[in-house]
Amino acid sequence: MHNPSQQNFIQQLSIDCVIFGYHAKQLQVLVNKLNFKGNFQALPGGFVYQNEDIDKAANRILQERTGLSNIYLDQFYVFGSASRNNLDFIDELIASNPQMSVGSKQDKEEYDWFTKRFISIGYYALVDINKVVPQKTDLDESIQWYNIKDLPAMIIDHNIIVAKALDSLRLNLDEKLLAFNLLSETFTMKEAQELYESIFDKPFARNNFQKKILDLNVLERLEKKFTGAANKAPFLYRIKK
Amino acid sequence: MHNPSQQNFIQQLSIDCVIFGYHAKQLQVLVNKLNFKGNFQALPGGFVYQNEDIDKAANRILQERTGLSNIYLDQFYVFGSASRNNLDFIDELIASNPQMSVGSKQDKEEYDWFTKRFISIGYYALVDINKVVPQKTDLDESIQWYNIKDLPAMIIDHNIIVAKALDSLRLNLDEKLLAFNLLSETFTMKEAQELYESIFDKPFARNNFQKKILDLNVLERLEKKFTGAANKAPFLYRIKK
């Protein structure tokens, strides 16, 4: 079992990150498959060192998996049900990986540490997917983007964590101007509309959408996008500096 | 020192509650003065039992101070700076209350437990102030409402916690229809406007405000309020069932 350096971490506290990207007109989430026998898929997560700010811990976890250090991220919810623990997951993991059976005193201590109730702070991160090369850690067999509508079953409550992150993303999208973190630096109105449609999983009327977005009063219009057909070329937009 | 039954609580985790009420056209916050020599003011707070959901812990803490069991409350932020601890506060408390000096082994254990780094989950609660009779616990010398613009200096980062709660209240006010938890069951448009003005600390234009609130599409108009001057009587509103 991976040694969590138990004494250096805050006990019973974890961080789970929902990393959102946008590709092929669909919202995507980064998921890693754990490096054990069996199909254990999980959100990028980790623990908080005794001398580490929780936001820095989240940034560290994000940087490990994305290579990016200046990612937009927000705390969105604390998962703190009394029944929330790793017990079933760890027991299943050990069953599929008998070499991990709890033998030595150190194994036993690690097992006890991991299988206690954990309170997890959820962060969502928003990235320009073109800038990310997903990176696996020692814990991962692989890591990849999944369409949010086609996520694998993940360990513990990680599928519920994604659902709650999506709720928060929708709730704060305009107030915090979140959507534009998922687009390239410049984008057309149609691309912005398609992103909104994927986030809310419903169509928007074109004129209403354009008015709503321009009313946020944060976009500047650039030159027309070059498409070859000049009079049909759409305008490009970007966030005002 | 109050015995925190250390073994039954999750270590290094606390809950702090910002209880908002509304009175005399001003937002109010419930603050308790700790039952020690010296002027130690604090937000109602506490710890989480090993077998207790964090939301239930917050409800328990709220019920202790307000007597109400069905209060609207939301997690709003986790205060998790690495430097966040009770060390200065507890040392100051002991300096003012020499009978509490750390003598016995048990005192020492409690001192160590309390003065570690604490991560605190912030909850805001919204109450109809007319329904609350503030109740002090064994820990409190007194408890009272303070105008948010006239809060005392509180221990640790509690003044910052209130500021952050107010930010969240403003951000989510309309999406989550929060304001109406602070009003009586029925209210006039003028009363709702005055509440909004106190939350945002700025005036609203009467016509714009009325349109904005009615556009939320959650209010029903009742009979006119009886004032004696029939033609000037304002309508009463309440949230649709």
Coordinates of C-alpha atoms in Angstrom, one line a residue:
Chain A
M1 CA 0.0 0.0 0.0
H2 CA 1.2 3.5 -0.8
N3 CA 2.6 5.0 2.3
P4 CA 0.7 8.2 3.2
S5 CA 3.4 9.4 5.6
Q6 CA 0.5 9.4 8.0
Q7 CA 2.1 11.6 10.6
N8 CA 2.7 14.4 8.2
F9 CA -0.9 14.7 7.0
I10 CA -4.0 16.0 8.8
Q11 CA -6.0 13.0 9.9
Q12 CA -9.3 12.1 8.3
L13 CA -9.2 14.9 5.8
S14 CA -8.8 14.6 2.0
I15 CA -9.2 16.7 -1.1
D16 CA -10.9 15.6 -4.2
C17 CA -10.6 17.6 -7.5
V18 CA -13.1 17.7 -10.3
I19 CA -11.0 19.0 -13.2
F20 CA -13.3 20.2 -16.0
G21 CA -12.2 20.7 -19.6
Y22 CA -14.2 21.2 -22.8
H23 CA -13.8 19.3 -26.0
A24 CA -15.9 18.1 -28.9
K25 CA -18.9 20.2 -27.7
Q26 CA -18.9 18.3 -24.4
L27 CA -17.8 18.9 -20.9
Q28 CA -14.9 16.6 -19.9
V29 CA -13.6 15.4 -16.5
L30 CA -10.1 14.1 -15.8
V31 CA -10.2 10.6 -14.2
N32 CA -7.3 8.4 -13.1
K33 CA -7.3 4.6 -13.0
L34 CA -5.4 3.3 -10.0
N35 CA -2.3 1.2 -10.5
F36 CA -3.8 -2.0 -8.9
K37 CA -5.4 -5.1 -10.3
G38 CA -9.2 -4.4 -10.7
N39 CA -10.9 -1.5 -12.2
F40 CA -10.5 1.3 -9.6
Q41 CA -11.2 4.7 -11.1
A42 CA -10.9 7.9 -9.1
L43 CA -10.9 11.6 -9.1
P44 CA -7.4 13.2 -8.6
G45 CA -7.1 13.6 -4.9
G46 CA -4.8 13.6 -1.9
F47 CA -4.2 14.8 1.6
V48 CA -3.2 18.0 3.3
Y49 CA 0.3 18.3 5.0
Q50 CA 0.3 19.7 8.5
N51 CA 2.1 22.8 7.3
E52 CA 0.2 23.3 4.0
D53 CA -2.7 25.6 3.2
I54 CA -5.7 23.6 1.9
D55 CA -5.7 25.7 -1.3
K56 CA -2.0 24.9 -1.8
A57 CA -2.7 21.2 -1.3
A58 CA -5.4 21.4 -4.0
N59 CA -3.0 23.2 -6.3
R60 CA -0.3 20.6 -5.7
I61 CA -2.7 17.8 -6.6
L62 CA -3.8 19.6 -9.7
Q63 CA -0.3 20.3 -10.8
E64 CA 0.7 16.7 -10.4
R65 CA -2.0 15.6 -12.9
T66 CA -2.1 18.5 -15.3
G67 CA 1.4 20.0 -15.3
L68 CA -0.2 23.4 -14.9
S69 CA 0.5 25.7 -12.0
N70 CA -2.0 28.6 -12.5
I71 CA -5.3 26.8 -12.8
Y72 CA -8.6 28.4 -11.9
L73 CA -10.0 26.5 -8.9
D74 CA -12.7 26.9 -6.3
Q75 CA -13.7 25.0 -3.2
F76 CA -17.3 24.0 -3.8
Y77 CA -18.5 21.6 -1.1
V78 CA -17.3 19.5 1.9
F79 CA -18.4 15.9 1.8
G80 CA -18.8 15.1 5.5
S81 CA -21.4 12.3 5.9
A82 CA -20.6 10.2 9.0
S83 CA -20.7 7.0 6.9
R84 CA -18.1 8.3 4.4
N85 CA -15.0 6.2 4.5
N86 CA -12.6 4.1 2.3
L87 CA -13.4 0.8 4.0
D88 CA -15.3 -0.9 1.2
F89 CA -13.0 0.4 -1.4
I90 CA -9.8 -0.6 0.4
D91 CA -11.2 -4.1 1.2
E92 CA -12.1 -4.6 -2.4
L93 CA -8.7 -3.4 -3.4
I94 CA -7.0 -5.9 -1.1
A95 CA -9.2 -8.7 -2.3
S96 CA -8.1 -8.0 -5.9
N97 CA -4.5 -7.6 -4.8
P98 CA -3.7 -10.3 -2.3
Q99 CA -0.1 -9.3 -2.1
M100 CA -1.4 -6.2 -0.2
S101 CA -2.9 -8.2 2.7
V102 CA -2.6 -6.6 6.0
G103 CA 0.3 -8.4 7.6
S104 CA 2.9 -6.3 9.3
K105 CA 2.3 -3.8 12.0
Q106 CA 3.0 -1.0 9.5
D107 CA 0.5 -2.4 7.1
K108 CA -2.1 -2.5 9.9
E109 CA -1.4 1.1 10.8
E110 CA -1.7 2.2 7.2
Y111 CA -4.9 0.2 6.9
D112 CA -6.4 1.9 10.0
W113 CA -5.3 5.3 8.8
F114 CA -6.9 4.9 5.4
T115 CA -10.1 3.2 6.5
K116 CA -11.2 5.8 9.0
R117 CA -14.0 8.2 8.2
F118 CA -12.7 10.9 5.8
I119 CA -14.1 14.3 5.3
S120 CA -13.3 15.5 1.8
I121 CA -13.1 19.0 0.6
G122 CA -14.2 19.2 -3.1
Y123 CA -12.5 21.6 -5.5
Y124 CA -13.4 22.1 -9.1
A125 CA -10.8 23.3 -11.5
L126 CA -11.4 24.8 -15.0
V127 CA -8.8 24.3 -17.6
D128 CA -8.3 25.1 -21.3
I129 CA -8.1 21.4 -22.4
N130 CA -5.6 22.2 -25.2
K131 CA -3.0 23.3 -22.6
V132 CA -3.2 20.1 -20.5
V133 CA -1.2 16.9 -21.0
P134 CA -2.6 14.6 -18.4
Q135 CA 0.1 13.1 -16.3
K136 CA -0.1 9.9 -14.2
T137 CA 1.5 9.7 -10.8
D138 CA 3.0 6.5 -9.2
L139 CA -0.5 5.8 -8.0
D140 CA -2.0 5.7 -11.5
E141 CA -2.1 3.0 -14.2
S142 CA -3.5 5.6 -16.6
I143 CA -5.3 8.9 -16.7
Q144 CA -7.7 10.3 -19.2
W145 CA -10.5 12.7 -20.0
Y146 CA -14.1 11.4 -19.9
N147 CA -17.1 13.0 -21.4
I148 CA -19.2 13.9 -18.3
K149 CA -22.1 12.0 -19.7
D150 CA -20.0 8.9 -20.0
L151 CA -18.0 8.7 -16.7
P152 CA -16.9 5.3 -15.4
A153 CA -18.1 4.2 -12.0
M154 CA -15.6 5.6 -9.5
I155 CA -14.6 4.7 -6.0
I156 CA -16.4 5.9 -2.9
D157 CA -18.7 8.8 -3.7
H158 CA -16.6 10.3 -6.5
N159 CA -19.5 10.2 -9.1
I160 CA -21.6 12.2 -6.6
I161 CA -18.8 14.6 -6.1
V162 CA -18.8 15.3 -9.9
A163 CA -22.6 15.8 -9.9
K164 CA -22.3 18.3 -7.1
A165 CA -19.4 20.1 -8.8
L166 CA -21.5 20.5 -11.9
D167 CA -24.3 22.0 -9.8
S168 CA -21.9 24.5 -8.4
L169 CA -20.5 25.3 -11.8
R170 CA -24.0 26.0 -13.1
L171 CA -24.9 28.1 -10.1
N172 CA -21.8 30.3 -10.2
L173 CA -21.2 30.3 -14.0
D174 CA -22.2 33.9 -14.6
E175 CA -21.5 35.5 -11.2
K176 CA -18.0 34.2 -11.3
L177 CA -17.5 34.3 -15.1
L178 CA -16.4 30.7 -14.9
A179 CA -17.2 29.5 -18.5
F180 CA -14.4 31.5 -20.1
N181 CA -11.8 29.5 -18.2
L182 CA -12.8 26.5 -20.3
L183 CA -12.5 28.2 -23.7
S184 CA -9.4 29.2 -25.7
E185 CA -8.3 32.8 -25.4
T186 CA -10.4 33.8 -28.4
F187 CA -13.7 32.2 -29.3
T188 CA -16.8 32.8 -31.4
M189 CA -20.3 33.5 -30.0
K190 CA -21.3 30.1 -31.4
E191 CA -18.5 28.3 -29.5
A192 CA -19.5 30.1 -26.2
Q193 CA -23.1 29.1 -26.8
E194 CA -22.2 25.5 -27.4
L195 CA -20.2 25.4 -24.2
Y196 CA -23.2 26.8 -22.2
E197 CA -25.4 24.2 -23.9
S198 CA -23.0 21.4 -22.8
I199 CA -22.9 22.8 -19.2
F200 CA -26.6 23.1 -18.8
D201 CA -27.4 20.2 -21.1
K202 CA -30.1 22.1 -23.0
P203 CA -30.2 24.4 -26.0
F204 CA -30.3 28.2 -25.8
A205 CA -32.0 30.5 -28.3
R206 CA -29.3 32.2 -30.3
N207 CA -30.4 35.8 -29.9
N208 CA -31.2 35.5 -26.2
F209 CA -27.9 33.8 -25.5
Q210 CA -25.9 36.5 -27.3
K211 CA -27.7 39.3 -25.4
K212 CA -27.2 37.5 -22.1
I213 CA -23.5 37.0 -22.6
L214 CA -22.9 40.5 -23.9
D215 CA -24.8 41.9 -20.9
L216 CA -22.2 40.4 -18.7
N217 CA -20.1 43.3 -20.0
V218 CA -16.8 41.4 -19.9
L219 CA -16.2 40.5 -23.6
E220 CA -14.4 42.5 -26.2
R221 CA -15.0 41.9 -29.9
L222 CA -12.0 41.3 -32.1
E223 CA -11.5 40.9 -35.9
K224 CA -13.6 38.4 -37.8
K225 CA -12.4 34.8 -37.8
F226 CA -10.8 33.9 -41.1
T227 CA -12.9 31.2 -42.8
G228 CA -12.4 32.0 -46.5
A229 CA -16.1 33.1 -46.8
A230 CA -15.6 36.6 -45.7
N231 CA -19.2 37.8 -45.3
K232 CA -20.2 34.8 -43.2
A233 CA -17.2 34.9 -41.0
P234 CA -18.1 35.1 -37.3
F235 CA -16.5 37.6 -34.9
L236 CA -14.0 36.5 -32.4
Y237 CA -14.3 37.5 -28.7
R238 CA -12.1 37.5 -25.7
I239 CA -12.3 38.5 -22.1
K240 CA -11.5 42.2 -21.6
K241 CA -8.1 42.7 -20.0
Chain B
M1 CA -10.6 24.5 30.4
H2 CA -13.8 23.0 28.9
N3 CA -13.1 19.4 28.2
P4 CA -13.6 18.7 24.5
S5 CA -13.9 14.9 24.9
Q6 CA -11.0 14.9 22.5
Q7 CA -11.2 11.3 21.6
N8 CA -14.8 11.6 20.4
F9 CA -14.2 14.5 18.0
I10 CA -12.5 14.6 14.6
Q11 CA -9.1 16.1 15.2
Q12 CA -8.1 19.6 13.9
L13 CA -11.6 20.2 12.5
S14 CA -14.1 22.8 13.7
I15 CA -17.3 24.4 12.5
D16 CA -18.1 28.1 12.8
C17 CA -21.5 29.5 12.3
V18 CA -22.5 32.9 11.0
I19 CA -26.1 33.3 12.1
F20 CA -27.7 36.1 10.2
G21 CA -30.9 37.9 11.3
Y22 CA -32.5 41.2 10.2
H23 CA -33.7 43.9 12.5
A24 CA -34.1 47.7 12.5
K25 CA -33.2 47.8 8.7
Q26 CA -29.8 46.2 9.4
L27 CA -28.3 42.8 9.0
Q28 CA -27.4 41.3 12.4
V29 CA -25.0 38.5 13.5
L30 CA -25.2 36.4 16.7
V31 CA -22.0 36.6 18.8
N32 CA -21.3 35.0 22.1
K33 CA -18.9 36.3 24.8
L34 CA -16.9 33.5 26.3
N35 CA -17.3 32.8 30.0
F36 CA -13.8 33.8 31.0
K37 CA -12.1 36.9 32.3
G38 CA -11.2 39.1 29.5
N39 CA -13.2 40.2 26.4
F40 CA -13.3 37.0 24.3
Q41 CA -16.0 37.3 21.7
A42 CA -16.7 34.5 19.2
L43 CA -19.0 33.1 16.6
P44 CA -21.1 30.1 17.8
G45 CA -18.9 27.1 16.9
G46 CA -17.9 23.6 17.9
F47 CA -16.5 20.3 16.8
V48 CA -17.7 17.2 14.9
Y49 CA -18.2 13.9 16.6
Q50 CA -16.7 10.9 15.0
N51 CA -20.1 9.5 14.2
E52 CA -21.8 12.7 13.2
D53 CA -22.5 14.2 9.8
I54 CA -20.9 17.6 9.5
D55 CA -24.3 19.2 8.6
K56 CA -25.8 17.6 11.7
A57 CA -23.0 19.0 13.8
A58 CA -23.7 22.5 12.4
N59 CA -27.4 22.0 13.2
R60 CA -26.6 20.9 16.7
I61 CA -24.5 24.0 17.2
L62 CA -27.2 26.3 15.8
Q63 CA -29.9 24.7 17.9
E64 CA -27.9 25.2 21.1
R65 CA -27.7 28.9 20.5
T66 CA -31.1 29.7 18.9
G67 CA -33.4 27.0 20.2
L68 CA -34.5 26.4 16.6
S69 CA -34.2 23.1 14.9
N70 CA -35.2 23.8 11.3
I71 CA -32.9 26.7 10.4
Y72 CA -31.8 27.4 6.8
L73 CA -28.1 26.8 6.6
D74 CA -25.4 26.4 4.0
Q75 CA -21.8 25.5 4.0
F76 CA -20.0 28.5 2.4
Y77 CA -16.2 28.1 2.8
V78 CA -13.5 26.1 4.5
F79 CA -10.9 28.2 6.3
G80 CA -7.8 26.1 5.9
S81 CA -4.7 28.3 6.1
A82 CA -1.7 26.5 7.5
S83 CA -1.2 29.2 10.1
R84 CA -4.8 29.0 11.4
N85 CA -4.7 27.9 15.0
N86 CA -6.0 28.8 18.5
L87 CA -2.6 29.3 20.0
D88 CA -2.6 33.0 20.5
F89 CA -6.2 33.0 21.6
I90 CA -5.7 30.2 24.2
D91 CA -2.5 31.7 25.5
E92 CA -4.2 35.1 25.9
L93 CA -7.1 33.3 27.6
I94 CA -4.8 31.5 30.1
A95 CA -2.9 34.8 30.8
S96 CA -6.2 36.4 31.8
N97 CA -7.4 33.4 33.7
P98 CA -4.3 32.1 35.7
Q99 CA -6.4 29.4 37.4
M100 CA -6.4 27.7 33.9
S101 CA -2.6 27.4 33.8
V102 CA -1.4 24.1 32.2
G103 CA -0.5 22.0 35.2
S104 CA -1.8 18.4 35.1
K105 CA -1.2 15.9 32.3
Q106 CA -4.8 16.2 31.3
D107 CA -4.5 20.0 31.1
K108 CA -1.5 19.5 28.9
E109 CA -3.3 17.1 26.6
E110 CA -6.3 19.5 26.3
Y111 CA -3.9 22.4 25.6
D112 CA -2.2 20.4 22.9
W113 CA -5.5 19.4 21.4
F114 CA -6.8 22.9 21.3
T115 CA -3.7 24.7 20.1
K116 CA -3.1 22.5 17.0
R117 CA -3.9 23.9 13.6
F118 CA -7.7 23.8 13.0
I119 CA -9.4 23.7 9.7
S120 CA -12.8 25.3 10.1
I121 CA -15.9 24.7 8.0
G122 CA -18.0 27.9 7.8
Y123 CA -21.8 27.7 7.7
Y124 CA -24.1 30.6 7.4
A125 CA -27.6 30.4 8.8
L126 CA -30.5 32.6 8.0
V127 CA -33.2 33.1 10.7
D128 CA -36.4 35.1 11.2
I129 CA -35.0 37.1 14.1
N130 CA -38.4 37.4 15.8
K131 CA -38.5 33.6 16.3
V132 CA -35.1 33.4 18.0
V133 CA -34.4 33.7 21.7
P134 CA -30.6 33.6 21.9
Q135 CA -29.4 31.0 24.4
K136 CA -26.0 30.9 26.1
T137 CA -24.3 27.6 26.7
D138 CA -22.0 26.8 29.6
L139 CA -19.2 28.3 27.6
D140 CA -20.8 31.7 27.3
E141 CA -21.0 34.6 29.6
S142 CA -23.6 36.2 27.3
I143 CA -24.9 36.1 23.7
Q144 CA -26.4 38.8 21.6
W145 CA -27.1 40.2 18.2
Y146 CA -24.8 42.7 16.7
N147 CA -25.4 45.0 13.8
I148 CA -23.0 43.6 11.1
K149 CA -21.5 47.1 10.8
D150 CA -20.7 47.2 14.5
L151 CA -19.3 43.8 15.3
P152 CA -16.8 43.5 18.2
A153 CA -13.3 42.2 17.5
M154 CA -13.6 38.4 17.7
I155 CA -11.1 35.6 18.4
I156 CA -8.9 34.0 15.7
D157 CA -10.3 34.9 12.2
H158 CA -13.9 35.1 13.1
N159 CA -14.3 38.7 11.8
I160 CA -13.0 37.5 8.4
I161 CA -15.4 34.5 8.5
V162 CA -18.3 36.9 8.8
A163 CA -17.0 39.0 5.8
K164 CA -16.7 35.9 3.7
A165 CA -20.2 34.7 4.7
L166 CA -21.6 38.1 3.6
D167 CA -19.8 37.7 0.3
S168 CA -21.5 34.3 -0.2
L169 CA -24.8 35.6 0.9
R170 CA -24.6 38.3 -1.7
L171 CA -23.4 35.9 -4.4
N172 CA -26.2 33.4 -3.9
L173 CA -29.0 35.7 -2.7
D174 CA -31.2 35.4 -5.8
E175 CA -30.1 32.0 -7.2
K176 CA -30.9 30.3 -3.8
L177 CA -33.7 32.8 -2.8
L178 CA -31.9 33.4 0.5
A179 CA -33.3 36.8 1.5
F180 CA -36.8 35.5 2.2
N181 CA -35.4 33.4 5.1
L182 CA -34.6 36.6 6.9
L183 CA -38.1 38.2 6.6
S184 CA -41.3 37.4 8.4
E185 CA -43.7 35.2 6.6
T186 CA -45.4 38.2 5.0
F187 CA -43.7 41.4 4.0
T188 CA -44.2 44.5 2.0
M189 CA -42.1 45.3 -1.1
K190 CA -40.6 48.2 0.9
E191 CA -39.4 45.8 3.6
A192 CA -37.9 43.5 1.0
Q193 CA -36.1 46.4 -0.6
E194 CA -34.8 47.6 2.7
L195 CA -33.4 44.1 3.4
Y196 CA -31.6 44.0 0.1
E197 CA -30.2 47.5 0.7
S198 CA -28.8 46.3 4.1
I199 CA -27.3 43.2 2.6
F200 CA -25.6 45.1 -0.3
D201 CA -25.1 48.2 1.7
K202 CA -26.4 50.4 -1.1
P203 CA -29.7 51.9 -2.3
F204 CA -31.8 50.3 -5.0
A205 CA -34.1 52.2 -7.3
R206 CA -37.7 51.4 -6.3
N207 CA -39.1 50.4 -9.7
N208 CA -36.0 48.4 -10.8
F209 CA -36.0 46.6 -7.4
Q210 CA -39.7 45.7 -7.7
K211 CA -39.3 44.3 -11.2
K212 CA -36.2 42.3 -10.3
I213 CA -37.9 40.7 -7.3
L214 CA -41.1 39.9 -9.1
D215 CA -39.1 38.5 -12.0
L216 CA -37.8 35.8 -9.6
N217 CA -41.3 34.5 -9.9
V218 CA -41.6 33.1 -6.4
L219 CA -43.8 35.7 -4.6
E220 CA -47.5 35.8 -4.3
R221 CA -49.4 39.0 -3.6
L222 CA -51.8 39.0 -0.7
E223 CA -54.3 41.5 0.6
K224 CA -53.2 45.1 1.4
K225 CA -51.6 45.7 4.8
F226 CA -54.0 47.5 7.1
T227 CA -52.7 50.9 7.9
G228 CA -55.8 53.0 8.4
A229 CA -55.1 55.0 5.3
A230 CA -56.7 52.6 2.8
N231 CA -55.5 54.1 -0.5
K232 CA -51.9 54.3 0.5
A233 CA -51.7 50.8 2.1
P234 CA -49.0 48.6 0.6
F235 CA -49.6 45.1 -0.6
L236 CA -48.2 42.2 1.4
Y237 CA -46.2 39.4 -0.3
R238 CA -45.1 36.0 0.7
I239 CA -43.2 33.1 -0.9
K240 CA -45.5 30.9 -3.0
K241 CA -46.2 27.5 -1.4

